Amino acid sequence: MWFFILAELLVFGIFFLAYAFARTHNVELFNASQLELDRASGVINTVLLISSSYFVVLAVSRIRRGHSRSCASWLITAMTCGAAFLVLKLSEFSGKIEAGINMSTNTFYMFYLGLGFFHFMHVVLGMIILGAVTLKAWRGGYSAADHAGVETGAAYWHMVDLVWIVLFPLIYILN
Amino acid sequence: MRVATFQWLMLLTLTALSFGLAEAGMSGSAVLIPVLLATLVKGNIVIDRFMALRGVKGPWRWIVLGWLLLVLGLIAYAFQLAQS
């Protein structure tokens, strides 16, 4: 899993740097377009992902003590935050599409929509992984001695959070 | 779990700080340096504590931390380049 996570980080890193260096040629356009974003939505999404990561930490600590059902409950709480993130992100995207904005609008929006959608798909995959882990935990499939699946799912989810922690200031804050 | 809760609150506080700076209308280096430093601290918490890579044998921690440092450093360079 760690090789997979590192490959994902590498791809996201390249996209982040492509955004930052593309901006050097279009500073005014990037700054003006950034002001059209809903920054509050970005910060709420950050709170949701950070909190979901924290709940995953709690889930891992529970299974380390052999509390399978409690682990599943914290994972469900984490996934609820993940689902709220997806709903908010979809609402943000649909608002832009309704305003006639798409990836061809300008370079900023190409990155905003492209990076946002790429990360969105990773959240979806993370939810699928956490969902599978939750189901197994609920059925008592993990124990204090054997819970590698929970740790692996948690590592992937934290990677999704880590990427957003960089993406949020890059797209919504820095100008 | 008290430690994890403190780190979670720290992540939320740093997020609020970054958001506050942007809402206050700050731009350029005034927002770049504190926000990137806050992002570095947040990333470090996630890597060391949430991913639990601190103390893990092997290169994993340094590779992920190196990724974070390199990406944030080059973002800082690109934004400084745009200002000059």
mmCIF file of C-alpha atoms in Angstrom:
data_model
loop_
_atom_site.group_PDB
_atom_site.id
_atom_site.type_symbol
_atom_site.label_atom_id
_atom_site.label_comp_id
_atom_site.label_asym_id
_atom_site.label_seq_id
_atom_site.Cartn_x
_atom_site.Cartn_y
_atom_site.Cartn_z
ATOM 1 C CA MET A 1 0.000 0.000 0.000
ATOM 2 C CA TRP A 2 2.832 2.424 0.785
ATOM 3 C CA PHE A 3 4.191 2.211 -2.771
ATOM 4 C CA PHE A 4 0.695 3.037 -4.034
ATOM 5 C CA ILE A 5 0.411 5.967 -1.597
ATOM 6 C CA LEU A 6 3.808 7.342 -2.637
ATOM 7 C CA ALA A 7 2.859 7.078 -6.319
ATOM 8 C CA GLU A 8 -0.335 9.030 -5.581
ATOM 9 C CA LEU A 9 1.614 11.700 -3.665
ATOM 10 C CA LEU A 10 4.028 12.015 -6.571
ATOM 11 C CA VAL A 11 1.198 12.570 -9.074
ATOM 12 C CA PHE A 12 -0.521 15.138 -6.842
ATOM 13 C CA GLY A 13 2.827 16.860 -6.237
ATOM 14 C CA ILE A 14 3.373 17.263 -9.981
ATOM 15 C CA PHE A 15 -0.131 18.743 -10.385
ATOM 16 C CA PHE A 16 0.456 21.177 -7.492
ATOM 17 C CA LEU A 17 3.724 22.388 -8.984
ATOM 18 C CA ALA A 18 2.185 22.631 -12.461
ATOM 19 C CA TYR A 19 -0.481 24.918 -10.932
ATOM 20 C CA ALA A 20 2.089 27.034 -9.035
ATOM 21 C CA PHE A 21 4.383 27.518 -12.039
ATOM 22 C CA ALA A 22 1.504 28.025 -14.529
ATOM 23 C CA ARG A 23 0.345 30.808 -12.201
ATOM 24 C CA THR A 24 3.646 32.675 -12.637
ATOM 25 C CA HIS A 25 2.616 33.401 -16.253
ATOM 26 C CA ASN A 26 -0.985 34.415 -15.426
ATOM 27 C CA VAL A 27 -0.897 35.982 -11.942
ATOM 28 C CA GLU A 28 -3.735 38.464 -12.496
ATOM 29 C CA LEU A 29 -5.995 35.861 -14.089
ATOM 30 C CA PHE A 30 -5.351 33.354 -11.282
ATOM 31 C CA ASN A 31 -5.940 35.973 -8.556
ATOM 32 C CA ALA A 32 -9.147 37.242 -10.184
ATOM 33 C CA SER A 33 -10.519 33.731 -10.747
ATOM 34 C CA GLN A 34 -9.601 32.649 -7.213
ATOM 35 C CA LEU A 35 -11.748 35.477 -5.808
ATOM 36 C CA GLU A 36 -14.777 33.862 -7.527
ATOM 37 C CA LEU A 37 -14.373 30.705 -5.412
ATOM 38 C CA ASP A 38 -16.402 30.033 -2.279
ATOM 39 C CA ARG A 39 -13.597 30.090 0.316
ATOM 40 C CA ALA A 40 -16.028 29.197 3.125
ATOM 41 C CA SER A 41 -16.907 25.992 1.306
ATOM 42 C CA GLY A 42 -13.177 25.189 1.036
ATOM 43 C CA VAL A 43 -12.596 25.710 4.752
ATOM 44 C CA ILE A 44 -15.660 23.640 5.714
ATOM 45 C CA ASN A 45 -14.363 20.831 3.500
ATOM 46 C CA THR A 46 -10.978 21.089 5.229
ATOM 47 C CA VAL A 47 -12.623 20.780 8.644
ATOM 48 C CA LEU A 48 -14.602 17.755 7.400
ATOM 49 C CA LEU A 49 -11.537 15.918 6.059
ATOM 50 C CA ILE A 50 -9.332 16.740 9.065
ATOM 51 C CA SER A 51 -12.099 15.562 11.402
ATOM 52 C CA SER A 52 -12.669 12.382 9.393
ATOM 53 C CA SER A 53 -8.931 11.628 9.674
ATOM 54 C CA TYR A 54 -9.147 12.132 13.447
ATOM 55 C CA PHE A 55 -12.104 9.726 13.638
ATOM 56 C CA VAL A 56 -10.074 7.163 11.672
ATOM 57 C CA VAL A 57 -7.266 7.557 14.258
ATOM 58 C CA LEU A 58 -9.866 6.799 16.962
ATOM 59 C CA ALA A 59 -11.060 3.755 14.981
ATOM 60 C CA VAL A 60 -7.493 2.402 14.760
ATOM 61 C CA SER A 61 -6.940 2.940 18.498
ATOM 62 C CA ARG A 62 -10.174 0.997 19.197
ATOM 63 C CA ILE A 63 -9.230 -2.021 17.124
ATOM 64 C CA ARG A 64 -5.778 -2.083 18.732
ATOM 65 C CA ARG A 65 -7.657 -2.800 21.956
ATOM 66 C CA GLY A 66 -9.835 -5.371 20.221
ATOM 67 C CA HIS A 67 -13.041 -3.277 20.198
ATOM 68 C CA SER A 68 -14.330 -4.194 16.760
ATOM 69 C CA ARG A 69 -17.813 -2.632 16.927
ATOM 70 C CA SER A 70 -16.469 0.613 18.365
ATOM 71 C CA CYS A 71 -13.878 0.696 15.568
ATOM 72 C CA ALA A 72 -16.663 0.282 12.990
ATOM 73 C CA SER A 73 -18.676 3.076 14.621
ATOM 74 C CA TRP A 74 -15.778 5.543 14.390
ATOM 75 C CA LEU A 75 -15.212 4.524 10.769
ATOM 76 C CA ILE A 76 -18.887 5.222 10.018
ATOM 77 C CA THR A 77 -18.473 8.671 11.621
ATOM 78 C CA ALA A 78 -15.396 9.281 9.459
ATOM 79 C CA MET A 79 -17.286 8.205 6.332
ATOM 80 C CA THR A 80 -20.166 10.524 7.228
ATOM 81 C CA CYS A 81 -17.670 13.413 7.160
ATOM 82 C CA GLY A 82 -16.313 12.084 3.861
ATOM 83 C CA ALA A 83 -19.836 11.947 2.407
ATOM 84 C CA ALA A 84 -20.500 15.532 3.559
ATOM 85 C CA PHE A 85 -17.249 16.568 1.837
ATOM 86 C CA LEU A 86 -18.428 14.955 -1.415
ATOM 87 C CA VAL A 87 -21.865 16.610 -1.226
ATOM 88 C CA LEU A 88 -20.333 20.049 -0.602
ATOM 89 C CA LYS A 89 -17.803 19.564 -3.385
ATOM 90 C CA LEU A 90 -20.523 18.472 -5.815
ATOM 91 C CA SER A 91 -22.556 21.535 -4.908
ATOM 92 C CA GLU A 92 -19.477 23.722 -5.508
ATOM 93 C CA PHE A 93 -18.832 22.099 -8.903
ATOM 94 C CA SER A 94 -22.478 22.314 -9.968
ATOM 95 C CA GLY A 95 -22.544 26.023 -9.053
ATOM 96 C CA LYS A 96 -19.593 26.624 -11.364
ATOM 97 C CA ILE A 97 -21.085 24.550 -14.179
ATOM 98 C CA GLU A 98 -24.411 26.426 -13.875
ATOM 99 C CA ALA A 99 -22.439 29.683 -14.145
ATOM 100 C CA GLY A 100 -21.093 28.419 -17.471
ATOM 101 C CA ILE A 101 -17.620 27.684 -16.114
ATOM 102 C CA ASN A 102 -15.779 24.607 -17.334
ATOM 103 C CA MET A 103 -12.204 23.418 -17.795
ATOM 104 C CA SER A 104 -11.883 25.452 -20.997
ATOM 105 C CA THR A 105 -12.866 28.736 -19.328
ATOM 106 C CA ASN A 106 -9.288 29.607 -18.395
ATOM 107 C CA THR A 107 -6.076 28.038 -17.031
ATOM 108 C CA PHE A 108 -7.068 28.624 -13.396
ATOM 109 C CA TYR A 109 -10.378 26.817 -13.802
ATOM 110 C CA MET A 110 -8.678 24.004 -15.712
ATOM 111 C CA PHE A 111 -6.573 23.371 -12.592
ATOM 112 C CA TYR A 112 -9.374 24.081 -10.116
ATOM 113 C CA LEU A 113 -11.811 21.663 -11.755
ATOM 114 C CA GLY A 114 -9.166 19.116 -12.807
ATOM 115 C CA LEU A 115 -7.378 18.937 -9.458
ATOM 116 C CA GLY A 116 -10.654 19.123 -7.546
ATOM 117 C CA PHE A 117 -12.212 16.276 -9.524
ATOM 118 C CA PHE A 118 -9.030 14.166 -9.297
ATOM 119 C CA HIS A 119 -9.019 14.581 -5.513
ATOM 120 C CA PHE A 120 -12.807 13.992 -5.408
ATOM 121 C CA MET A 121 -12.290 10.579 -7.042
ATOM 122 C CA HIS A 122 -9.669 9.738 -4.411
ATOM 123 C CA VAL A 123 -12.150 10.576 -1.659
ATOM 124 C CA VAL A 124 -14.663 8.255 -3.375
ATOM 125 C CA LEU A 125 -12.053 5.461 -3.495
ATOM 126 C CA GLY A 126 -11.132 6.126 0.138
ATOM 127 C CA MET A 127 -14.822 5.831 1.084
ATOM 128 C CA ILE A 128 -15.068 2.498 -0.734
ATOM 129 C CA ILE A 129 -11.966 1.214 1.111
ATOM 130 C CA LEU A 130 -13.231 2.467 4.501
ATOM 131 C CA GLY A 131 -16.659 0.978 3.719
ATOM 132 C CA ALA A 132 -15.144 -2.462 3.121
ATOM 133 C CA VAL A 133 -13.031 -2.175 6.302
ATOM 134 C CA THR A 134 -16.093 -1.049 8.311
ATOM 135 C CA LEU A 135 -18.148 -4.018 7.126
ATOM 136 C CA LYS A 136 -15.418 -6.464 8.117
ATOM 137 C CA ALA A 137 -14.884 -4.718 11.474
ATOM 138 C CA TRP A 138 -18.640 -4.769 12.192
ATOM 139 C CA ARG A 139 -18.683 -8.525 11.537
ATOM 140 C CA GLY A 140 -15.760 -8.995 13.939
ATOM 141 C CA GLY A 141 -13.244 -9.717 11.201
ATOM 142 C CA TYR A 142 -10.423 -7.840 12.948
ATOM 143 C CA SER A 143 -8.827 -8.294 16.338
ATOM 144 C CA ALA A 144 -6.228 -6.581 18.511
ATOM 145 C CA ALA A 145 -3.611 -8.960 17.097
ATOM 146 C CA ASP A 146 -4.771 -8.935 13.465
ATOM 147 C CA HIS A 147 -5.987 -5.605 12.077
ATOM 148 C CA ALA A 148 -3.609 -4.810 9.208
ATOM 149 C CA GLY A 149 -6.617 -4.063 6.980
ATOM 150 C CA VAL A 150 -7.750 -1.244 9.276
ATOM 151 C CA GLU A 151 -4.240 0.262 9.358
ATOM 152 C CA THR A 152 -3.962 0.063 5.563
ATOM 153 C CA GLY A 153 -7.354 1.689 4.963
ATOM 154 C CA ALA A 154 -6.456 4.372 7.523
ATOM 155 C CA ALA A 155 -3.132 5.125 5.795
ATOM 156 C CA TYR A 156 -4.919 5.653 2.464
ATOM 157 C CA TRP A 157 -7.516 7.942 4.058
ATOM 158 C CA HIS A 158 -4.807 10.025 5.770
ATOM 159 C CA MET A 159 -3.057 10.380 2.394
ATOM 160 C CA VAL A 160 -6.282 11.802 0.917
ATOM 161 C CA ASP A 161 -6.410 14.228 3.869
ATOM 162 C CA LEU A 162 -2.719 15.170 3.505
ATOM 163 C CA VAL A 163 -3.198 16.006 -0.173
ATOM 164 C CA TRP A 164 -6.201 18.223 0.647
ATOM 165 C CA ILE A 165 -4.180 19.998 3.353
ATOM 166 C CA VAL A 166 -1.847 21.220 0.568
ATOM 167 C CA LEU A 167 -4.557 21.676 -2.083
ATOM 168 C CA PHE A 168 -6.784 23.906 0.066
ATOM 169 C CA PRO A 169 -4.321 26.796 0.652
ATOM 170 C CA LEU A 170 -2.886 26.467 -2.847
ATOM 171 C CA ILE A 171 -6.227 26.907 -4.632
ATOM 172 C CA TYR A 172 -8.319 28.890 -2.125
ATOM 173 C CA ILE A 173 -5.920 30.954 0.000
ATOM 174 C CA LEU A 174 -2.587 31.878 -1.583
ATOM 175 C CA ASN A 175 -2.651 34.843 -3.931
ATOM 176 C CA MET B 1 -6.373 9.701 22.856
ATOM 177 C CA ARG B 2 -5.912 13.037 24.557
ATOM 178 C CA VAL B 3 -2.848 13.622 22.371
ATOM 179 C CA ALA B 4 -4.764 12.835 19.161
ATOM 180 C CA THR B 5 -7.563 15.178 20.230
ATOM 181 C CA PHE B 6 -5.053 17.963 20.899
ATOM 182 C CA GLN B 7 -3.506 17.410 17.455
ATOM 183 C CA TRP B 8 -6.937 17.497 15.822
ATOM 184 C CA LEU B 9 -7.695 20.811 17.566
ATOM 185 C CA MET B 10 -4.287 22.085 16.447
ATOM 186 C CA LEU B 11 -5.123 21.173 12.828
ATOM 187 C CA LEU B 12 -8.443 23.019 13.098
ATOM 188 C CA THR B 13 -6.771 26.075 14.648
ATOM 189 C CA LEU B 14 -4.133 26.270 11.904
ATOM 190 C CA THR B 15 -6.865 25.933 9.274
ATOM 191 C CA ALA B 16 -8.788 28.785 10.906
ATOM 192 C CA LEU B 17 -5.583 30.871 10.966
ATOM 193 C CA SER B 18 -5.004 30.403 7.225
ATOM 194 C CA PHE B 19 -8.650 31.161 6.467
ATOM 195 C CA GLY B 20 -8.549 34.243 8.698
ATOM 196 C CA LEU B 21 -5.493 35.655 6.930
ATOM 197 C CA ALA B 22 -7.190 35.274 3.547
ATOM 198 C CA GLU B 23 -10.453 36.766 4.821
ATOM 199 C CA ALA B 24 -8.510 39.734 6.208
ATOM 200 C CA GLY B 25 -7.514 40.474 2.613
ATOM 201 C CA MET B 26 -3.829 39.783 3.107
ATOM 202 C CA SER B 27 -1.803 38.828 0.045
ATOM 203 C CA GLY B 28 1.758 38.268 -1.175
ATOM 204 C CA SER B 29 4.470 37.289 1.317
ATOM 205 C CA ALA B 30 2.259 38.373 4.234
ATOM 206 C CA VAL B 31 -0.015 35.410 3.538
ATOM 207 C CA LEU B 32 2.412 33.103 1.705
ATOM 208 C CA ILE B 33 4.897 32.495 4.529
ATOM 209 C CA PRO B 34 2.485 31.967 7.470
ATOM 210 C CA VAL B 35 0.074 29.867 5.413
ATOM 211 C CA LEU B 36 2.816 27.606 4.030
ATOM 212 C CA LEU B 37 4.327 27.245 7.518
ATOM 213 C CA ALA B 38 0.890 26.354 8.895
ATOM 214 C CA THR B 39 0.491 23.810 6.063
ATOM 215 C CA LEU B 40 3.908 22.337 6.900
ATOM 216 C CA VAL B 41 2.953 21.899 10.564
ATOM 217 C CA LYS B 42 -0.427 20.406 9.600
ATOM 218 C CA GLY B 43 1.174 17.993 7.141
ATOM 219 C CA ASN B 44 3.757 17.001 9.748
ATOM 220 C CA ILE B 45 1.011 16.178 12.263
ATOM 221 C CA VAL B 46 -0.826 14.010 9.723
ATOM 222 C CA ILE B 47 2.384 12.209 8.665
ATOM 223 C CA ASP B 48 3.925 11.670 12.097
ATOM 224 C CA ARG B 49 0.841 11.209 14.254
ATOM 225 C CA PHE B 50 -2.183 10.224 12.143
ATOM 226 C CA MET B 51 -0.222 8.037 9.698
ATOM 227 C CA ALA B 52 1.932 7.051 12.710
ATOM 228 C CA LEU B 53 5.138 7.186 10.657
ATOM 229 C CA ARG B 54 7.159 8.685 13.501
ATOM 230 C CA GLY B 55 9.541 6.044 14.809
ATOM 231 C CA VAL B 56 8.758 3.627 11.970
ATOM 232 C CA LYS B 57 11.837 1.832 10.654
ATOM 233 C CA GLY B 58 12.799 2.394 7.047
ATOM 234 C CA PRO B 59 12.651 5.401 4.775
ATOM 235 C CA TRP B 60 8.848 5.891 4.630
ATOM 236 C CA ARG B 61 8.646 8.819 7.044
ATOM 237 C CA TRP B 62 11.478 10.695 5.357
ATOM 238 C CA ILE B 63 10.099 10.068 1.878
ATOM 239 C CA VAL B 64 6.645 11.430 2.781
ATOM 240 C CA LEU B 65 8.085 14.342 4.810
ATOM 241 C CA GLY B 66 10.525 15.018 1.956
ATOM 242 C CA TRP B 67 7.606 15.110 -0.476
ATOM 243 C CA LEU B 68 5.818 17.672 1.713
ATOM 244 C CA LEU B 69 8.914 19.859 2.131
ATOM 245 C CA LEU B 70 9.794 19.729 -1.564
ATOM 246 C CA VAL B 71 6.269 20.528 -2.740
ATOM 247 C CA LEU B 72 5.783 23.403 -0.266
ATOM 248 C CA GLY B 73 9.284 24.758 -0.961
ATOM 249 C CA LEU B 74 8.720 24.800 -4.714
ATOM 250 C CA ILE B 75 5.263 26.346 -4.283
ATOM 251 C CA ALA B 76 6.900 29.113 -2.203
ATOM 252 C CA TYR B 77 9.544 29.581 -4.908
ATOM 253 C CA ALA B 78 6.928 29.762 -7.686
ATOM 254 C CA PHE B 79 4.828 32.315 -5.781
ATOM 255 C CA GLN B 80 7.919 34.451 -5.028
ATOM 256 C CA LEU B 81 8.854 34.219 -8.706
ATOM 257 C CA ALA B 82 5.391 35.497 -9.649
ATOM 258 C CA GLN B 83 5.796 38.490 -7.326
ATOM 259 C CA SER B 84 9.159 39.561 -8.725
#
